Amino acid sequence: MSALIAANWKMHKTVAEATAYLDELFERLAALELTATQLAVCPPFTALGPAIARCRGRGVGVFAQNMHEQERGAFTGEVSAPMLIELGVSGVVLGHSERRQYFGESDRALAAKVPAALEAGLAPLLCVGETARERERGDTEGRLRDQVEHDLEAVAPERLGDVAIAYEPIWAIGTGVVATPDQAQAAIAFIRALVRDRSADAAGRMRILYGGSVTPENAGELLALPDVDGALVGGASLSPESFAAIAASATP
Ligand code: PGA
């Protein structure tokens, strides 16, 4: 399976900044052999359309950072899966810890969002991860189990392998404190075992990424871990130079 390296821009980049970034990124990628790596950028909603126009035919996917589970309705400020599909969006980040922490994103909403994304034809990238306190208390596996089981409960076993999961320990996001290779491997192998309990086929097919303070310096070691199928990159994805360097480190 090819690795997926996704750039989570969060609330960064105007349309002008996004298109300038992509032009530089494509120049940098042209110098690389990325046959076994799939790339995606996750711009804010306002830059999705222009990013899709720039990425067409370039082999870089464009993902949204969130969506509502309903197709339409009285949900002021929200965006639905069919609206994203119409633009040409190929996937969607769901359940990022910043959405859980600041915007009240619940496992209940995610249990509806993940199948809604699949149904519409978007590739869901579900984020899960424990807090520092949960890790200190020895609750990492319990937290991951809760999130994976709840958020995926309404996904049929035959579609489970089409979901990607990003394991993002909250204490590693934006802190510069990256998980050790042992911590990342153990958590991701645990998530894969949870998926295997529901479907062996899905566990084999599912991409499970690591996220949290990934940089060009640490990406190679993380991406070489046996269960790690890619990376979700925040801060270090904001410069085309460092994002291209991370992409290059995924190349076998
Ligand atoms: P970071 O963010 O790479 O800046 O730690 C990762 C993420 O939030 O997805």
Tab-separated table of C-alpha atoms and ligand atoms in Angstrom:
chain	number	residue	atom	x	y	z
A	1	MET	CA	0.000	0.000	0.000
A	2	SER	CA	1.309	3.458	-0.843
A	3	ALA	CA	1.903	5.907	2.011
A	4	LEU	CA	-0.406	8.903	2.405
A	5	ILE	CA	1.217	12.167	3.452
A	6	ALA	CA	-1.375	14.843	4.169
A	7	ALA	CA	-0.789	18.539	4.864
A	8	ASN	CA	-3.234	19.889	7.449
A	9	TRP	CA	-3.084	23.631	6.929
A	10	LYS	CA	-5.658	24.311	9.673
A	11	MET	CA	-6.742	27.990	9.570
A	12	HIS	CA	-3.816	29.076	7.426
A	13	LYS	CA	-3.524	30.395	3.868
A	14	THR	CA	-5.686	32.734	1.857
A	15	VAL	CA	-6.422	31.781	-1.761
A	16	ALA	CA	-3.405	33.789	-2.927
A	17	GLU	CA	-1.143	32.091	-0.396
A	18	ALA	CA	-2.536	28.637	-1.198
A	19	THR	CA	-1.964	28.921	-4.938
A	20	ALA	CA	1.562	30.331	-4.488
A	21	TYR	CA	2.319	27.435	-2.109
A	22	LEU	CA	1.073	24.819	-4.579
A	23	ASP	CA	3.064	26.305	-7.465
A	24	GLU	CA	6.234	26.032	-5.376
A	25	LEU	CA	5.294	22.567	-4.117
A	26	PHE	CA	4.878	21.213	-7.671
A	27	GLU	CA	8.293	22.591	-8.627
A	28	ARG	CA	9.843	20.811	-5.667
A	29	LEU	CA	7.929	17.560	-6.274
A	30	ALA	CA	9.047	17.472	-9.902
A	31	ALA	CA	12.557	16.719	-8.648
A	32	LEU	CA	11.347	13.701	-6.632
A	33	GLU	CA	10.312	10.151	-7.573
A	34	LEU	CA	7.117	9.740	-5.588
A	35	THR	CA	5.643	6.669	-7.247
A	36	ALA	CA	4.793	4.911	-3.961
A	37	THR	CA	3.517	7.967	-2.100
A	38	GLN	CA	0.167	9.677	-2.246
A	39	LEU	CA	-0.002	13.335	-1.245
A	40	ALA	CA	-2.912	15.467	-0.115
A	41	VAL	CA	-3.356	19.025	1.068
A	42	CYS	CA	-6.160	20.072	3.441
A	43	PRO	CA	-6.836	23.789	2.897
A	44	PRO	CA	-9.512	25.840	4.652
A	45	PHE	CA	-12.919	25.758	2.910
A	46	THR	CA	-12.328	29.091	1.160
A	47	ALA	CA	-9.244	27.800	-0.687
A	48	LEU	CA	-10.624	24.358	-1.658
A	49	GLY	CA	-11.854	25.350	-5.139
A	50	PRO	CA	-8.679	27.177	-6.217
A	51	ALA	CA	-6.511	24.385	-4.719
A	52	ILE	CA	-8.450	21.763	-6.698
A	53	ALA	CA	-7.978	23.760	-9.906
A	54	ARG	CA	-4.205	23.960	-9.228
A	55	CYS	CA	-3.876	20.267	-8.251
A	56	ARG	CA	-5.778	18.861	-11.248
A	57	GLY	CA	-3.624	16.298	-13.072
A	58	ARG	CA	-0.795	16.693	-10.547
A	59	GLY	CA	-1.474	13.621	-8.408
A	60	VAL	CA	-2.070	15.647	-5.245
A	61	GLY	CA	-5.454	15.167	-3.558
A	62	VAL	CA	-7.395	17.958	-1.898
A	63	PHE	CA	-9.128	17.166	1.406
A	64	ALA	CA	-11.488	19.292	3.508
A	65	GLN	CA	-10.842	19.702	7.246
A	66	ASN	CA	-14.400	18.979	8.391
A	67	MET	CA	-17.971	18.453	7.128
A	68	HIS	CA	-21.502	18.105	8.490
A	69	GLU	CA	-23.125	14.671	8.534
A	70	GLN	CA	-26.387	15.799	6.890
A	71	GLU	CA	-26.632	16.448	3.157
A	72	ARG	CA	-28.481	19.737	3.626
A	73	GLY	CA	-30.558	21.591	6.170
A	74	ALA	CA	-30.791	24.405	8.678
A	75	PHE	CA	-27.203	24.175	9.968
A	76	THR	CA	-25.813	27.690	9.672
A	77	GLY	CA	-22.102	27.792	9.012
A	78	GLU	CA	-21.790	24.131	8.033
A	79	VAL	CA	-20.758	22.421	4.783
A	80	SER	CA	-21.994	19.005	3.549
A	81	ALA	CA	-20.344	16.099	1.756
A	82	PRO	CA	-22.218	16.648	-1.565
A	83	MET	CA	-21.030	20.286	-1.541
A	84	LEU	CA	-17.436	19.098	-1.179
A	85	ILE	CA	-17.850	16.424	-3.842
A	86	GLU	CA	-19.222	18.988	-6.300
A	87	LEU	CA	-16.010	21.004	-5.884
A	88	GLY	CA	-13.834	17.948	-6.560
A	89	VAL	CA	-12.686	17.376	-2.982
A	90	SER	CA	-11.417	13.795	-2.590
A	91	GLY	CA	-11.322	13.312	1.181
A	92	VAL	CA	-12.101	14.860	4.524
A	93	VAL	CA	-10.342	15.071	7.899
A	94	LEU	CA	-12.812	14.147	10.637
A	95	GLY	CA	-12.506	14.401	14.403
A	96	HIS	CA	-9.274	16.378	14.560
A	97	SER	CA	-8.467	17.008	18.232
A	98	GLU	CA	-8.791	20.770	17.718
A	99	ARG	CA	-12.369	20.246	16.557
A	100	ARG	CA	-13.035	17.927	19.488
A	101	GLN	CA	-11.432	20.371	21.955
A	102	TYR	CA	-12.606	23.793	20.728
A	103	PHE	CA	-15.790	23.054	18.765
A	104	GLY	CA	-17.414	20.255	20.717
A	105	GLU	CA	-16.985	17.589	18.038
A	106	SER	CA	-18.360	14.429	19.630
A	107	ASP	CA	-17.902	10.734	18.975
A	108	ARG	CA	-21.639	10.648	18.362
A	109	ALA	CA	-21.386	13.191	15.526
A	110	LEU	CA	-18.357	11.358	14.137
A	111	ALA	CA	-20.266	8.070	14.106
A	112	ALA	CA	-22.593	9.788	11.610
A	113	LYS	CA	-19.940	11.763	9.736
A	114	VAL	CA	-17.675	8.841	8.817
A	115	PRO	CA	-20.378	6.794	7.001
A	116	ALA	CA	-21.819	9.996	5.446
A	117	ALA	CA	-18.415	10.773	3.947
A	118	LEU	CA	-18.031	7.234	2.580
A	119	GLU	CA	-21.560	7.267	1.175
A	120	ALA	CA	-20.862	10.524	-0.670
A	121	GLY	CA	-17.563	9.243	-2.103
A	122	LEU	CA	-15.152	11.141	0.135
A	123	ALA	CA	-12.199	9.333	1.735
A	124	PRO	CA	-12.521	9.882	5.501
A	125	LEU	CA	-9.355	10.510	7.521
A	126	LEU	CA	-10.464	10.011	11.125
A	127	CYS	CA	-8.219	11.464	13.844
A	128	VAL	CA	-7.903	9.792	17.239
A	129	GLY	CA	-5.480	10.237	20.121
A	130	GLU	CA	-5.027	10.508	23.863
A	131	THR	CA	-4.177	13.479	26.103
A	132	ALA	CA	-0.938	13.627	28.120
A	133	ARG	CA	-2.920	12.900	31.282
A	134	GLU	CA	-4.582	9.845	29.751
A	135	ARG	CA	-1.166	8.522	28.752
A	136	GLU	CA	0.270	9.167	32.227
A	137	ARG	CA	-2.642	7.334	33.811
A	138	GLY	CA	-2.134	4.345	31.503
A	139	ASP	CA	-5.422	5.054	29.688
A	140	THR	CA	-4.035	5.404	26.156
A	141	GLU	CA	-5.467	2.131	24.882
A	142	GLY	CA	-8.824	2.741	26.573
A	143	ARG	CA	-9.131	6.160	24.933
A	144	LEU	CA	-8.172	4.839	21.514
A	145	ARG	CA	-10.583	1.942	21.865
A	146	ASP	CA	-13.447	4.310	22.767
A	147	GLN	CA	-12.786	6.582	19.819
A	148	VAL	CA	-12.214	3.868	17.221
A	149	GLU	CA	-15.198	1.782	18.326
A	150	HIS	CA	-17.652	4.699	18.594
A	151	ASP	CA	-16.574	6.665	15.565
A	152	LEU	CA	-16.620	3.632	13.260
A	153	GLU	CA	-19.612	1.784	14.705
A	154	ALA	CA	-21.936	2.653	11.805
A	155	VAL	CA	-19.431	1.749	9.077
A	156	ALA	CA	-20.174	-1.624	7.473
A	157	PRO	CA	-17.261	-4.099	7.737
A	158	GLU	CA	-16.838	-4.170	3.953
A	159	ARG	CA	-16.309	-0.357	3.907
A	160	LEU	CA	-14.061	-0.194	6.969
A	161	GLY	CA	-10.867	-0.559	4.946
A	162	ASP	CA	-11.785	2.580	2.971
A	163	VAL	CA	-11.454	4.706	6.112
A	164	ALA	CA	-8.014	6.026	7.036
A	165	ILE	CA	-7.144	6.776	10.659
A	166	ALA	CA	-4.586	9.294	11.895
A	167	TYR	CA	-3.192	8.488	15.330
A	168	GLU	CA	-2.420	11.922	16.752
A	169	PRO	CA	-1.469	12.001	20.441
A	170	ILE	CA	-2.774	15.373	21.619
A	171	TRP	CA	0.403	16.087	23.593
A	172	ALA	CA	2.383	15.850	20.345
A	173	ILE	CA	0.251	18.235	18.248
A	174	GLY	CA	1.960	21.559	17.670
A	175	THR	CA	4.276	21.029	20.644
A	176	GLY	CA	7.500	19.857	19.040
A	177	VAL	CA	7.274	16.764	21.269
A	178	VAL	CA	6.995	13.924	18.782
A	179	ALA	CA	5.964	10.412	19.861
A	180	THR	CA	8.893	8.023	20.048
A	181	PRO	CA	8.942	5.366	17.333
A	182	ASP	CA	7.995	2.776	19.996
A	183	GLN	CA	4.996	4.837	21.147
A	184	ALA	CA	3.776	5.476	17.589
A	185	GLN	CA	4.217	1.849	16.521
A	186	ALA	CA	2.504	0.468	19.648
A	187	ALA	CA	-0.527	2.787	19.366
A	188	ILE	CA	-0.966	2.219	15.655
A	189	ALA	CA	-0.596	-1.561	15.969
A	190	PHE	CA	-3.234	-1.407	18.727
A	191	ILE	CA	-5.612	0.545	16.463
A	192	ARG	CA	-5.054	-1.994	13.694
A	193	ALA	CA	-5.844	-4.823	16.091
A	194	LEU	CA	-9.132	-3.079	17.015
A	195	VAL	CA	-10.030	-2.895	13.334
A	196	ARG	CA	-9.015	-6.551	12.885
A	197	ASP	CA	-11.547	-7.520	15.549
A	198	ARG	CA	-14.222	-6.358	13.102
A	199	SER	CA	-12.626	-7.301	9.777
A	200	ALA	CA	-9.266	-8.872	8.961
A	201	ASP	CA	-9.569	-7.619	5.400
A	202	ALA	CA	-10.139	-4.030	6.594
A	203	ALA	CA	-7.175	-4.219	8.987
A	204	GLY	CA	-4.953	-5.230	6.083
A	205	ARG	CA	-6.266	-2.531	3.756
A	206	MET	CA	-6.667	0.385	6.151
A	207	ARG	CA	-4.111	3.165	6.141
A	208	ILE	CA	-3.147	4.273	9.635
A	209	LEU	CA	-1.095	7.464	9.789
A	210	TYR	CA	0.912	9.116	12.530
A	211	GLY	CA	0.458	12.838	13.271
A	212	GLY	CA	1.917	15.219	15.832
A	213	SER	CA	5.100	17.309	15.386
A	214	VAL	CA	6.206	15.469	12.240
A	215	THR	CA	9.178	17.266	10.653
A	216	PRO	CA	11.587	16.538	7.804
A	217	GLU	CA	14.057	15.398	10.491
A	218	ASN	CA	11.855	12.766	12.154
A	219	ALA	CA	9.564	11.709	9.273
A	220	GLY	CA	11.862	9.037	7.815
A	221	GLU	CA	12.082	7.071	11.049
A	222	LEU	CA	8.321	7.285	11.726
A	223	LEU	CA	7.321	6.348	8.187
A	224	ALA	CA	9.622	3.315	8.242
A	225	LEU	CA	7.718	1.776	11.191
A	226	PRO	CA	5.936	-1.441	10.204
A	227	ASP	CA	2.368	-0.296	10.963
A	228	VAL	CA	2.693	3.374	9.953
A	229	ASP	CA	1.168	4.067	6.529
A	230	GLY	CA	1.737	7.798	6.312
A	231	ALA	CA	1.674	11.093	8.172
A	232	LEU	CA	-0.714	13.937	8.915
A	233	VAL	CA	1.452	17.029	9.111
A	234	GLY	CA	0.440	20.401	10.567
A	235	GLY	CA	3.073	23.070	11.226
A	236	ALA	CA	5.773	21.536	9.022
A	237	SER	CA	3.350	21.320	6.082
A	238	LEU	CA	2.917	25.094	5.886
A	239	SER	CA	6.136	25.518	3.929
A	240	PRO	CA	6.332	23.742	0.558
A	241	GLU	CA	10.014	23.106	1.196
A	242	SER	CA	9.497	21.134	4.406
A	243	PHE	CA	6.349	19.366	3.148
A	244	ALA	CA	8.217	18.202	0.021
A	245	ALA	CA	11.100	17.045	2.240
A	246	ILE	CA	8.661	14.982	4.360
A	247	ALA	CA	7.125	13.527	1.199
A	248	ALA	CA	10.611	12.610	-0.014
A	249	SER	CA	11.378	10.784	3.227
A	250	ALA	CA	8.407	8.468	2.648
A	251	THR	CA	9.936	7.161	-0.558
A	252	PRO	CA	11.315	3.670	-0.014
B	1	PGA	P1	1.542	19.414	13.955
B	1	PGA	O1	-0.034	19.181	13.734
B	1	PGA	O2	2.251	18.681	12.858
B	1	PGA	O3	1.719	20.901	13.871
B	1	PGA	O4	1.881	18.868	15.302
B	1	PGA	C1	-0.517	17.930	13.329
B	1	PGA	C2	-2.013	17.984	13.228
B	1	PGA	O5	-2.636	18.713	14.011
B	1	PGA	O6	-2.615	17.319	12.381
